[in-house]
Amino acid sequence: MTPFLVVHIVPTGIGAAVGGYAGDATPATNALAAVADVVLTHPNVLNAASLFAPAPGVTYVDGWLLDSLLADRIALRPSRSNRIGLIVDRRAEGDLPLILASIGAARAVGGVSIVGYAVTAEPLDLHIALTDGDRSSGSVGNPEVLLQAGE
């Protein structure tokens, strides 16, 4: 039998009452999981992921994957684990011992597979602001530095 799949999307930039803040759309996602076999969701539902406590059957994918799935360009299959790479802004290099301790704790306590880290070659040119509608917005002025660290 084909599993009953629900996709839960909370769009950005439209003033949705929930989503995009501290995982506040999690209760709605978990309610959907009570009637579905699988619920696919994306970052806006669970920003502040440390507060996200998904019900069984809830799967998080990034926005690009969700778009590609719904446009029928890709298929998804369940994964037993994810591997994470960490990029550290050069400005935080002095905090590297604390960052490495946090990585160790995430590995030991949460079983998170953090495969490594890279420090950016130069500080990231980050711009963060609140819009007129009290929404946060941001940009990276030198994305090539971020992409280089990701490679």
XYZ file of C-alpha atoms in Angstrom:
151
model
C 0.000 0.000 0.000
C 1.258 3.498 -0.841
C 1.925 5.566 2.279
C -0.230 8.639 2.837
C 2.151 11.569 2.321
C 1.439 15.137 3.455
C 3.647 18.110 2.592
C 3.455 20.931 5.134
C 4.675 24.275 3.759
C 4.792 27.588 5.603
C 5.709 30.286 3.070
C 8.018 33.175 3.898
C 7.440 36.849 3.454
C 3.651 36.779 3.544
C 3.072 37.406 7.215
C 2.019 33.869 8.134
C 0.853 33.670 11.747
C 3.193 30.724 12.392
C 6.443 29.498 10.929
C 9.897 30.932 10.656
C 10.269 31.595 14.357
C 11.387 29.198 17.092
C 9.727 26.148 15.578
C 6.282 27.589 16.219
C 4.710 25.627 13.346
C 5.782 22.342 14.937
C 2.397 21.696 16.636
C 0.597 21.984 13.275
C 3.146 19.660 11.670
C 2.760 17.114 14.451
C -1.044 17.288 14.159
C -0.705 16.386 10.479
C 1.588 13.494 11.443
C -1.239 12.048 13.533
C -3.229 11.325 10.348
C -0.438 10.783 7.786
C 2.183 8.104 7.321
C 4.816 10.670 6.306
C 4.886 14.464 6.644
C 7.522 16.337 4.670
C 8.335 19.811 5.897
C 10.998 22.473 5.446
C 13.053 25.122 7.315
C 10.303 27.695 7.978
C 8.369 25.174 10.020
C 11.249 24.468 12.356
C 13.575 27.440 12.471
C 15.265 27.310 15.853
C 15.535 23.589 15.265
C 16.703 22.974 18.820
C 13.077 23.529 19.826
C 11.712 21.241 17.109
C 10.349 17.993 18.528
C 8.916 16.160 15.520
C 6.351 13.423 15.817
C 7.206 10.038 14.313
C 6.852 10.210 10.545
C 7.876 13.865 10.213
C 10.777 14.348 7.829
C 12.583 17.631 7.317
C 14.065 18.500 3.920
C 15.487 21.791 2.712
C 13.424 24.047 0.481
C 15.249 23.184 -2.750
C 14.643 19.457 -2.264
C 10.993 20.036 -1.454
C 10.550 22.247 -4.546
C 12.285 19.659 -6.732
C 10.155 16.825 -5.336
C 6.911 18.705 -5.912
C 8.016 19.662 -9.436
C 8.609 15.926 -10.061
C 12.320 16.453 -10.842
C 13.585 14.148 -8.091
C 12.471 11.333 -5.841
C 13.317 11.075 -2.171
C 14.098 8.046 -0.100
C 14.445 7.823 3.659
C 17.897 8.179 5.142
C 19.050 6.578 8.328
C 21.416 9.408 9.115
C 22.726 12.702 7.849
C 26.298 13.930 7.760
C 26.911 17.530 8.691
C 29.816 19.793 7.837
C 30.239 23.009 9.793
C 31.485 26.357 8.446
C 32.852 28.747 11.055
C 33.113 32.464 10.331
C 36.734 33.631 10.695
C 35.517 36.156 13.290
C 34.572 33.270 15.603
C 37.977 31.609 15.337
C 38.797 32.662 18.928
C 35.788 30.634 20.029
C 37.006 27.509 18.215
C 37.714 25.530 21.439
C 34.102 26.111 22.544
C 32.815 25.280 19.052
C 34.835 22.043 18.983
C 33.534 21.126 22.452
C 29.989 21.745 21.205
C 30.665 19.507 18.198
C 31.892 16.785 20.561
C 28.787 17.146 22.717
C 26.480 16.968 19.682
C 28.268 13.798 18.567
C 28.244 12.158 21.993
C 24.823 13.158 23.286
C 22.785 13.468 20.112
C 24.591 10.978 17.908
C 24.989 13.748 15.322
C 27.393 12.859 12.532
C 29.487 16.015 12.175
C 32.172 15.029 9.700
C 34.337 18.110 9.966
C 34.576 21.853 9.952
C 36.222 24.652 7.989
C 37.036 28.196 9.038
C 36.397 30.818 6.351
C 39.516 32.351 4.812
C 38.288 35.831 5.761
C 35.418 37.161 7.868
C 31.979 36.864 6.307
C 30.402 40.168 5.341
C 27.056 39.575 7.050
C 24.197 42.057 6.950
C 21.213 41.441 9.224
C 18.259 43.801 9.580
C 14.596 44.005 10.470
C 12.229 45.018 7.706
C 9.419 47.532 8.149
C 7.103 44.616 8.907
C 9.368 43.395 11.751
C 10.662 40.455 9.741
C 14.331 39.604 9.857
C 16.312 39.724 6.662
C 19.924 39.181 5.843
C 22.562 38.738 3.201
C 26.166 37.690 2.797
C 28.210 40.372 1.039
C 30.995 37.971 0.064
C 29.268 34.646 -0.679
C 32.344 33.350 -2.518
C 34.119 33.111 0.878
C 31.270 30.979 2.229
C 31.211 28.789 -0.893
C 34.987 28.343 -0.814
C 34.799 27.144 2.811
C 32.007 24.750 1.820
C 34.156 23.156 -0.867
